[in-house]
GROMACS .gro file of C-alpha atoms in nm:
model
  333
    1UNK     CA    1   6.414  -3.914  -3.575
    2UNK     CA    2   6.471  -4.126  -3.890
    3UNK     CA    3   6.416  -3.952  -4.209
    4UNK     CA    4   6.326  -4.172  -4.495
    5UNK     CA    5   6.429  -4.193  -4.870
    6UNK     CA    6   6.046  -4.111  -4.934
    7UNK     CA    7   6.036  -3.838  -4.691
    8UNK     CA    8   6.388  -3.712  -4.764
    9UNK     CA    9   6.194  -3.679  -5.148
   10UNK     CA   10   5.929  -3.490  -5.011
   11UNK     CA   11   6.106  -3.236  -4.832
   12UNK     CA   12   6.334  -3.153  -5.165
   13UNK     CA   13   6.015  -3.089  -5.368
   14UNK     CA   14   5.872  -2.881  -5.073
   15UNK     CA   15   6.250  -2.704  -5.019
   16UNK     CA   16   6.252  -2.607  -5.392
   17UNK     CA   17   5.862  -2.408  -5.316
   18UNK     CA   18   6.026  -2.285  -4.987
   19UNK     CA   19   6.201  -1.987  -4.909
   20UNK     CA   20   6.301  -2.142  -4.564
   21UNK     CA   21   6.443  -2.514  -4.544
   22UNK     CA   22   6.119  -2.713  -4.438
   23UNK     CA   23   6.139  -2.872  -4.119
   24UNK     CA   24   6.209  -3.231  -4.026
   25UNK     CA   25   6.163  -3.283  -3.705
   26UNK     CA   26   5.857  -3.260  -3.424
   27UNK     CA   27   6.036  -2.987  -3.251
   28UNK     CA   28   6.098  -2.746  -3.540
   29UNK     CA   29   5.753  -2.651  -3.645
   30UNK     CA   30   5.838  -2.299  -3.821
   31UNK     CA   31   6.135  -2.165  -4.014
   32UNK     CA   32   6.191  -1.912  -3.710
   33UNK     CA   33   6.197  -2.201  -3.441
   34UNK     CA   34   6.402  -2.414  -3.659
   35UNK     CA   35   6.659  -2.120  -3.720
   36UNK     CA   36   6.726  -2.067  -3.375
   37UNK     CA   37   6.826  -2.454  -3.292
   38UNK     CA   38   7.141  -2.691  -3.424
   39UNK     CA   39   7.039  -3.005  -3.590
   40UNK     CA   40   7.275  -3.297  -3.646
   41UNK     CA   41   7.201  -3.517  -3.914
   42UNK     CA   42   7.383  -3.874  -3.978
   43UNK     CA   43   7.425  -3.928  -4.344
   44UNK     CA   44   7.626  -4.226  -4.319
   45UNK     CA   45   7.740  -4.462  -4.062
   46UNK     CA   46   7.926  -4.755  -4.182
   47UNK     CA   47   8.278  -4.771  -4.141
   48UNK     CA   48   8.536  -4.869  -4.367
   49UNK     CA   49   8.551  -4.850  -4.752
   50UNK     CA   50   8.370  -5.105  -4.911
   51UNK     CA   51   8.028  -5.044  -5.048
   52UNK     CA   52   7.750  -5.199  -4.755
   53UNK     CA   53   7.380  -5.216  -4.823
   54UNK     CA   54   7.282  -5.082  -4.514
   55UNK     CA   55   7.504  -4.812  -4.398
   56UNK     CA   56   7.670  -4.495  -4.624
   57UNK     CA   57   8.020  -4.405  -4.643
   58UNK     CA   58   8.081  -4.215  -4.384
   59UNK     CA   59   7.920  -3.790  -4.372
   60UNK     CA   60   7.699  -3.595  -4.136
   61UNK     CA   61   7.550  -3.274  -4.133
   62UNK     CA   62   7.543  -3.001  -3.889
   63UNK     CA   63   7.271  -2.728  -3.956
   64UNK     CA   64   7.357  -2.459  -3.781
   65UNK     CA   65   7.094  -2.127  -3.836
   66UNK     CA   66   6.967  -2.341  -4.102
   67UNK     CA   67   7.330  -2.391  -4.266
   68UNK     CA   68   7.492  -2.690  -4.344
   69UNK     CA   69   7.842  -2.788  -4.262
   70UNK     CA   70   7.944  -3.147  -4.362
   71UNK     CA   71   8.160  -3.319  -4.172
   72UNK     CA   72   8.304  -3.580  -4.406
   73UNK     CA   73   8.235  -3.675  -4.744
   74UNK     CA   74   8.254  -4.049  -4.813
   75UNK     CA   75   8.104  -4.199  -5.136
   76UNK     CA   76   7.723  -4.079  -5.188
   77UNK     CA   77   7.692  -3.799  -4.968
   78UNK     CA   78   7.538  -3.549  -5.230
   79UNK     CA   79   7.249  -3.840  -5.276
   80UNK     CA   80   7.239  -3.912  -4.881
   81UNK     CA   81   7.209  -3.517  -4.841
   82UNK     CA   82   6.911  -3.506  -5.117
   83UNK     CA   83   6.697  -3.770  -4.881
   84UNK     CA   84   6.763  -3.556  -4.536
   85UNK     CA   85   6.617  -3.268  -4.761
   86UNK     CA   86   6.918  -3.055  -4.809
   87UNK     CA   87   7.000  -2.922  -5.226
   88UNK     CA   88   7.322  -3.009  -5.262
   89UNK     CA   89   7.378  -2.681  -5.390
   90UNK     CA   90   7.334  -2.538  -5.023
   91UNK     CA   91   7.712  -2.705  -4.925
   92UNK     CA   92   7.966  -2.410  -4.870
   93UNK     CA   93   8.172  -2.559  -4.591
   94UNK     CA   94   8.324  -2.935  -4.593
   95UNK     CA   95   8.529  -3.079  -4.299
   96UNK     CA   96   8.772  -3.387  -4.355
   97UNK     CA   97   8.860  -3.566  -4.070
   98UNK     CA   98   9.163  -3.788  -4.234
   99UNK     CA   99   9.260  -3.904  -4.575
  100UNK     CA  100   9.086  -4.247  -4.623
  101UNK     CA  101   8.860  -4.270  -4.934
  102UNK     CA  102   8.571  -4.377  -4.763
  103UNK     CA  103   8.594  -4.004  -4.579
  104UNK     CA  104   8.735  -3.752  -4.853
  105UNK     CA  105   8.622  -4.007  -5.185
  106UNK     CA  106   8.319  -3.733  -5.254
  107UNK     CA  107   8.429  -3.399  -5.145
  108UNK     CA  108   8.566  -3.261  -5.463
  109UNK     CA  109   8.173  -3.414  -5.616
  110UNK     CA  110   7.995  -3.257  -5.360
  111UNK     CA  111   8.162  -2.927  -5.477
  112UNK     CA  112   8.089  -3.002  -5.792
  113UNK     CA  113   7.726  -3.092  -5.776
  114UNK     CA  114   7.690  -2.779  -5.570
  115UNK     CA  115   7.846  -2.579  -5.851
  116UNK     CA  116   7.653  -2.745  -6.153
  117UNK     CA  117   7.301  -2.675  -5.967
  118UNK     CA  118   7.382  -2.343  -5.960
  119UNK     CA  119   7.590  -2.252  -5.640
  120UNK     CA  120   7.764  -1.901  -5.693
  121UNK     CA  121   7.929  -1.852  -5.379
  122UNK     CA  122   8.283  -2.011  -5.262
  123UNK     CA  123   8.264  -2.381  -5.146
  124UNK     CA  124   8.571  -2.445  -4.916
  125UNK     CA  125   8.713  -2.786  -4.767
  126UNK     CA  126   8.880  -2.793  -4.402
  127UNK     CA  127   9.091  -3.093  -4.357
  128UNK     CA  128   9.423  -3.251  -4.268
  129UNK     CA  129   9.764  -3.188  -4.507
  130UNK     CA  130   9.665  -3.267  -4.856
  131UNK     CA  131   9.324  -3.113  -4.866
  132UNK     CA  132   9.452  -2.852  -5.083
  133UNK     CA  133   9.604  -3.041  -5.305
  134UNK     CA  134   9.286  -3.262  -5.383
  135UNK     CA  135   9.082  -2.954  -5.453
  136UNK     CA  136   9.309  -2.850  -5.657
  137UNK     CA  137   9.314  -3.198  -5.850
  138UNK     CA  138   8.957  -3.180  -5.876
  139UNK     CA  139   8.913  -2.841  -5.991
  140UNK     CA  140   9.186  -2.998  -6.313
  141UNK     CA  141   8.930  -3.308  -6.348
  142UNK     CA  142   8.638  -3.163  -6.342
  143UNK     CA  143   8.742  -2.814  -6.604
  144UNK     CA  144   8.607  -3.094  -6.918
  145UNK     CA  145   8.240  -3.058  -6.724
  146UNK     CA  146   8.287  -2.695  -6.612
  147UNK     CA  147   8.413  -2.550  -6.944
  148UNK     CA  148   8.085  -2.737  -7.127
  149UNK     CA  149   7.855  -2.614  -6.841
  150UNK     CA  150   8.013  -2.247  -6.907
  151UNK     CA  151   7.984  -2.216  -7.233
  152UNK     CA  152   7.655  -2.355  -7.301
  153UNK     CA  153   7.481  -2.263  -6.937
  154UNK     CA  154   7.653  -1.948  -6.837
  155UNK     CA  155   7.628  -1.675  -6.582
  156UNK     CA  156   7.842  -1.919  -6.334
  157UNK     CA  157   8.175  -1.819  -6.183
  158UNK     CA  158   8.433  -2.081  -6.306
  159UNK     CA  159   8.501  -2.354  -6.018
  160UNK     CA  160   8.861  -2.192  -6.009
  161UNK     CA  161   8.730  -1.911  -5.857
  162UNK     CA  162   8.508  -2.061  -5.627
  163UNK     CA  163   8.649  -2.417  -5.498
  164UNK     CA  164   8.948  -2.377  -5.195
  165UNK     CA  165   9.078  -2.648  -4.969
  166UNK     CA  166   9.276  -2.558  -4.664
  167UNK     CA  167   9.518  -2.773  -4.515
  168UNK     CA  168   9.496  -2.783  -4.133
  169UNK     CA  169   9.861  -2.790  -4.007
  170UNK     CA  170   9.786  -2.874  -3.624
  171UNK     CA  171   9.561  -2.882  -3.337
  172UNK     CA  172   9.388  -2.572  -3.263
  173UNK     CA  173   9.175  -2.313  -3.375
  174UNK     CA  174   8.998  -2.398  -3.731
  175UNK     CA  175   8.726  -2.196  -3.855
  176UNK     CA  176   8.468  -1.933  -3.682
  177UNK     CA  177   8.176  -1.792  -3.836
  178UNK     CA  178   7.875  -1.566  -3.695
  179UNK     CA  179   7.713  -1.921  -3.602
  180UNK     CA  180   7.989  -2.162  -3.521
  181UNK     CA  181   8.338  -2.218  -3.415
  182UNK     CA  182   8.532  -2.519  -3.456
  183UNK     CA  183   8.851  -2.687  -3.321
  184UNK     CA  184   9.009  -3.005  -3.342
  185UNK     CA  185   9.267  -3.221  -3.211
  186UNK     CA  186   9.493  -3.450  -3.371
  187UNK     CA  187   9.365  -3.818  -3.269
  188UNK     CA  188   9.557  -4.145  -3.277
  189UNK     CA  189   9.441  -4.325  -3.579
  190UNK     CA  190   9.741  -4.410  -3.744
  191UNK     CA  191  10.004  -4.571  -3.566
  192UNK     CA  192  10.305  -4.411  -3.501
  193UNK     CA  193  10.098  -4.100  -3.429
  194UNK     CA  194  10.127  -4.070  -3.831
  195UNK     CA  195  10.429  -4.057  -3.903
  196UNK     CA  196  10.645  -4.281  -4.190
  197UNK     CA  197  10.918  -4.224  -4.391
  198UNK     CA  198  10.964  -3.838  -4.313
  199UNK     CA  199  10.644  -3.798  -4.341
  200UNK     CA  200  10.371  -3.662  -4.066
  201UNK     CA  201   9.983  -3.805  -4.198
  202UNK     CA  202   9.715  -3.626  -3.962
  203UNK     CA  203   9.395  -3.751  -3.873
  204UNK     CA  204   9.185  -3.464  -3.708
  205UNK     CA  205   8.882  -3.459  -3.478
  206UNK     CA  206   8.659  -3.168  -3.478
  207UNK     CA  207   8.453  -2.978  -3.215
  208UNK     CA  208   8.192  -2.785  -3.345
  209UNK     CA  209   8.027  -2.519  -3.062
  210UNK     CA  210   7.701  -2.334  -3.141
  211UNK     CA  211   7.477  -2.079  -2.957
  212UNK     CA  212   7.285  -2.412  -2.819
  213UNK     CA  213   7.474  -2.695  -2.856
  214UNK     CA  214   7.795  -2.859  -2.846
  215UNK     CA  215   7.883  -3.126  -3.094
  216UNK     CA  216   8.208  -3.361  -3.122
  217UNK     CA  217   8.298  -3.556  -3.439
  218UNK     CA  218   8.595  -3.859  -3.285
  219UNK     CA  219   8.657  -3.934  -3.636
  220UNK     CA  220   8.842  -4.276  -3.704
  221UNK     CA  221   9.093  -4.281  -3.374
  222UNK     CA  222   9.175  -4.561  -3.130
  223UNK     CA  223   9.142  -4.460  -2.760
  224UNK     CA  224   9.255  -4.116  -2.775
  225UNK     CA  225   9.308  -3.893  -2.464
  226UNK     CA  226   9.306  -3.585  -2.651
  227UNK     CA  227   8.994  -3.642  -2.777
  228UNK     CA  228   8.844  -3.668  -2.434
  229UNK     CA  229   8.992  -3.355  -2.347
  230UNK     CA  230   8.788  -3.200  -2.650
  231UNK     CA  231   8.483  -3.387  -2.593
  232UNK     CA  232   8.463  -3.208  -2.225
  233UNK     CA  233   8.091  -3.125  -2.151
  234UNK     CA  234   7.993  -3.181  -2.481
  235UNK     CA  235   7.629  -3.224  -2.592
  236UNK     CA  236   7.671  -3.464  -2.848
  237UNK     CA  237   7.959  -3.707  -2.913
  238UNK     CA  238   7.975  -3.888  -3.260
  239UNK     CA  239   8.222  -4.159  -3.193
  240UNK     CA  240   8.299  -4.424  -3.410
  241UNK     CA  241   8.332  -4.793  -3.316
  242UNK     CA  242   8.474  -5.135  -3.340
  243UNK     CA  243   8.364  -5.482  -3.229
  244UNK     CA  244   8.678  -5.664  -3.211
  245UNK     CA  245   8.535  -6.021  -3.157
  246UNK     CA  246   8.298  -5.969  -3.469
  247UNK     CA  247   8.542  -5.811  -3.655
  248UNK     CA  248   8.798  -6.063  -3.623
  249UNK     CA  249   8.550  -6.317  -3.697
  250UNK     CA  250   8.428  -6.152  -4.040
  251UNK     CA  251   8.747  -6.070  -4.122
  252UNK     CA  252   8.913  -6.340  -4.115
  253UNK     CA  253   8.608  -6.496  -4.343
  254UNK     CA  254   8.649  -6.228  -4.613
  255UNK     CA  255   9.011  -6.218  -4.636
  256UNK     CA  256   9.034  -6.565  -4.665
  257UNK     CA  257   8.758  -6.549  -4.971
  258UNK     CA  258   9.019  -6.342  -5.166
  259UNK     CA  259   9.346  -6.528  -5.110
  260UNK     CA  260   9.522  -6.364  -4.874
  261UNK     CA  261   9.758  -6.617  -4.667
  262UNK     CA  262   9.686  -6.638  -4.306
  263UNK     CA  263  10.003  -6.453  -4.191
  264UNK     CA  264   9.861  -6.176  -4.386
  265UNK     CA  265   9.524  -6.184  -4.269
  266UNK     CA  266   9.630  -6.203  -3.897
  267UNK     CA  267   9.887  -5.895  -3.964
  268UNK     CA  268   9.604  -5.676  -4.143
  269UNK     CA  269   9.340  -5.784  -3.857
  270UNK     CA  270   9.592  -5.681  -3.596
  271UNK     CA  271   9.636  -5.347  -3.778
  272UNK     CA  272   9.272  -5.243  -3.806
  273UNK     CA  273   9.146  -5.326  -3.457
  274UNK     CA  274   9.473  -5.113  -3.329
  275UNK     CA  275   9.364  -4.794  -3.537
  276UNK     CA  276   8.971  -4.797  -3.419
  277UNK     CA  277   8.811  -4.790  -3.043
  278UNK     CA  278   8.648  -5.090  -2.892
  279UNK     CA  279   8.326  -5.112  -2.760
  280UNK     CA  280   8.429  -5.073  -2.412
  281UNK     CA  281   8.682  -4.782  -2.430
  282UNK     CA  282   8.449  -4.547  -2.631
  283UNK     CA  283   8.203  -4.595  -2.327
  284UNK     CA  284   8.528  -4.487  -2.091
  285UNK     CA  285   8.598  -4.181  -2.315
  286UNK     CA  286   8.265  -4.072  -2.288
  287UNK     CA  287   8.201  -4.123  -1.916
  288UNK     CA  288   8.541  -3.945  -1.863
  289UNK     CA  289   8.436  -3.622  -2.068
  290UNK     CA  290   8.085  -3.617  -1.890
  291UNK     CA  291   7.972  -3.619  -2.269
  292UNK     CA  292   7.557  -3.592  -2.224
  293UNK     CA  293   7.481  -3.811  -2.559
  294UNK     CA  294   7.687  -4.085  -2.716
  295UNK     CA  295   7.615  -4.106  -3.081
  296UNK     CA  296   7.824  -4.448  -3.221
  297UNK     CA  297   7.924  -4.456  -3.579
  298UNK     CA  298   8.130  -4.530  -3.837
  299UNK     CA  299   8.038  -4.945  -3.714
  300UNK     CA  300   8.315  -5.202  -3.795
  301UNK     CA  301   8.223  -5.432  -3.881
  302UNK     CA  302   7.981  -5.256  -4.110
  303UNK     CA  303   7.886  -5.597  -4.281
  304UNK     CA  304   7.759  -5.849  -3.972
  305UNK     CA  305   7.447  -6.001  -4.012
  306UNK     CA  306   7.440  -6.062  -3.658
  307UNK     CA  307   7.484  -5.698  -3.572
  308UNK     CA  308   7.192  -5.559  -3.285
  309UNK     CA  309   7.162  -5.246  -3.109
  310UNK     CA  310   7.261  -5.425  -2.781
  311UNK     CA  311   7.530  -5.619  -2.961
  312UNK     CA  312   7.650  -5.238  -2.986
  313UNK     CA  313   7.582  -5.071  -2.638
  314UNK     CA  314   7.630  -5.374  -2.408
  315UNK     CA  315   8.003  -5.296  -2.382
  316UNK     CA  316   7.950  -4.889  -2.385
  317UNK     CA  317   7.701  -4.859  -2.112
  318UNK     CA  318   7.931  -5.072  -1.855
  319UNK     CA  319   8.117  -4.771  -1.860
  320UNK     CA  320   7.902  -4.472  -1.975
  321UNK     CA  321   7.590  -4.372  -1.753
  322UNK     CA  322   7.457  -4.113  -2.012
  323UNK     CA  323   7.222  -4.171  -2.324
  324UNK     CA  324   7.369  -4.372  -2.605
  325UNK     CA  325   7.258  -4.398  -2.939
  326UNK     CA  326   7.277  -4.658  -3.222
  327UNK     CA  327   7.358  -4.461  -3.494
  328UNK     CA  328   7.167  -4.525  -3.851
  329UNK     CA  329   7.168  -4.344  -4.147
  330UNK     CA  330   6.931  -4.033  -4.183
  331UNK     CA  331   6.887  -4.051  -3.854
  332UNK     CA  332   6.821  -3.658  -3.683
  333UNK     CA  333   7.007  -3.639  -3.296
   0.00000   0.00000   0.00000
């Protein structure tokens, strides 16, 4: 189901009347029926950090019991989440996948926005080495706001009390509620495996398991066989997705536009297509973990005027015999 920006309006009038989170989709006709199922929602689906006028920064949302978990944050997500018909101020639970701005650039605003429309309970981000720290950074850049809000507003908790990050140290075991449990895996995004100079930079990818369903964020990763491993028997896989022919093509255009000589653009093309999973081996990946839906995301190129749903699944379904799915913003799986 696509949910539109008019619809997406509707529903936040209609939540704000609401006890219960209205429903968006055909099957979830009553807040007790919707309660009982997990819902993913896309928020954005374009991959890389510069601004597109088609796809988000890259976020989704798993309802779970009618609570959200985000699964990155990317640039917009509080607006993206106000169209799928979810108050920002709902967002207690943030997972980071890696440290790339067009992944972590909103988190500390999402806590925010939560906060200043009147959140009172703890808002905590999950996420690779660093996360911490950023919350912590935030919680400094945003005391100007908070300490105007307090005085003037009051009867909020400061965000001290109230905004955490926790830094994810290794593959395992992440969080566990009465409605979820996640894990993750450290996936092969960066080369090296992360590290440089002394130092070890993570990039994570999550498995989220419900009462119903399974779902699998890949995060950014090349072809990574621990990832399969954690994408076993899933119902859903999210996996993001690279078209190295169009890539190299576009790229090589919009480098060139800003100046960059062509031993540079051929080094920085050579460096993103090694970090992100071609068409062909995300189709292997999920064929090999018997994965029952493919959702593709986080598209690069994210900017092709070319780009078609088959230009997309040709290469995946030589491989994969299950369902794939184009993914688009506000789109419900």
């Amino acid at each position: 189901m696509q949910i539109t920006r008019r619809t997406g309006l509707k529903l936040m009038v209609a939540g704000a009347a609401a006890s219960a989170f209205p429903a968006i989709s055909a099957e979830a006709k009553s807040p007790t029926a919707q309660s009982k199922s997990t819902r993913l929602i896309l928020l954005g689906t374009g991959g890389g950090p510069t601004p597109l006028p088609g796809r988000n920064q890259p976020a989704n949302v798993l309802l779970v019991n009618d609570e959200p978990y985000i699964v990155d944050a990317g640039n917009g997500v509080a607006r993206q989440l106000m169209f799928a018909g979810i108050a920002a101020h709902r967002v207690g639970r943030i997972f980071i996948t890696h440290h790339h701005d067009d992944h972590n650039a909103d988190m500390g605003t999402l806590m925010g926005l939560a906060w200043s429309n009147g959140r009172a309970s703890p808002s905590e981000a999950y996420g690779p080495p660093g996360t911490e720290a950023m919350v912590e950074a935030f919680v400094e850049y945003f005391e100007p706001n908070a300490a105007v809000r307090l005085a003037f507003s009051g009867g909020k908790k400061p965000p001290r009390e109230l905004f955490r990050g926790h830094d994810i140290s290794a593959s395992g075991p992440v969080y566990e509620d009465d409605s979820v449990r996640v894990t993750c895996v450290e996936n092969t995004h960066y080369p090296n495996q992360g590290h440089k100079d002394g130092v070890h930079h993570v990039s994570y990818s999550y498995r989220f398991e419900t009462a119903d369903r399974v779902v699998v964020f890949s995060g950014d990763t090349a072809a990574s066989e621990e990832l399969t491993e954690l994408a076993k028997d899933a119902d859903v896989l999210v996996h993001e997705v690279i078209n190295e022919e169009r890539t190299a093509a576009l790229f090589r255009e919009k480098f060139a536009s800003q100046g960059r000589s062509p031993e540079e653009i051929e080094r920085v093309l050579k460096a993103v297509i090694a970090i992100h999973t071609p068409l062909e081996d995300v189709g292997r990946i999920a064929e090999a973990a018997k994965v029952k839906t493919l959702v593709l995301n986080h598209f690069v190129p994210g900017f092709d005027p070319e780009e078609t749903p088959e230009g997309w699944t040709a290469g995946v379904s030589r491989h994969f015999s299950g369902r794939v799915i184009v993914g688009e913003d506000l789109m419900e799986v």
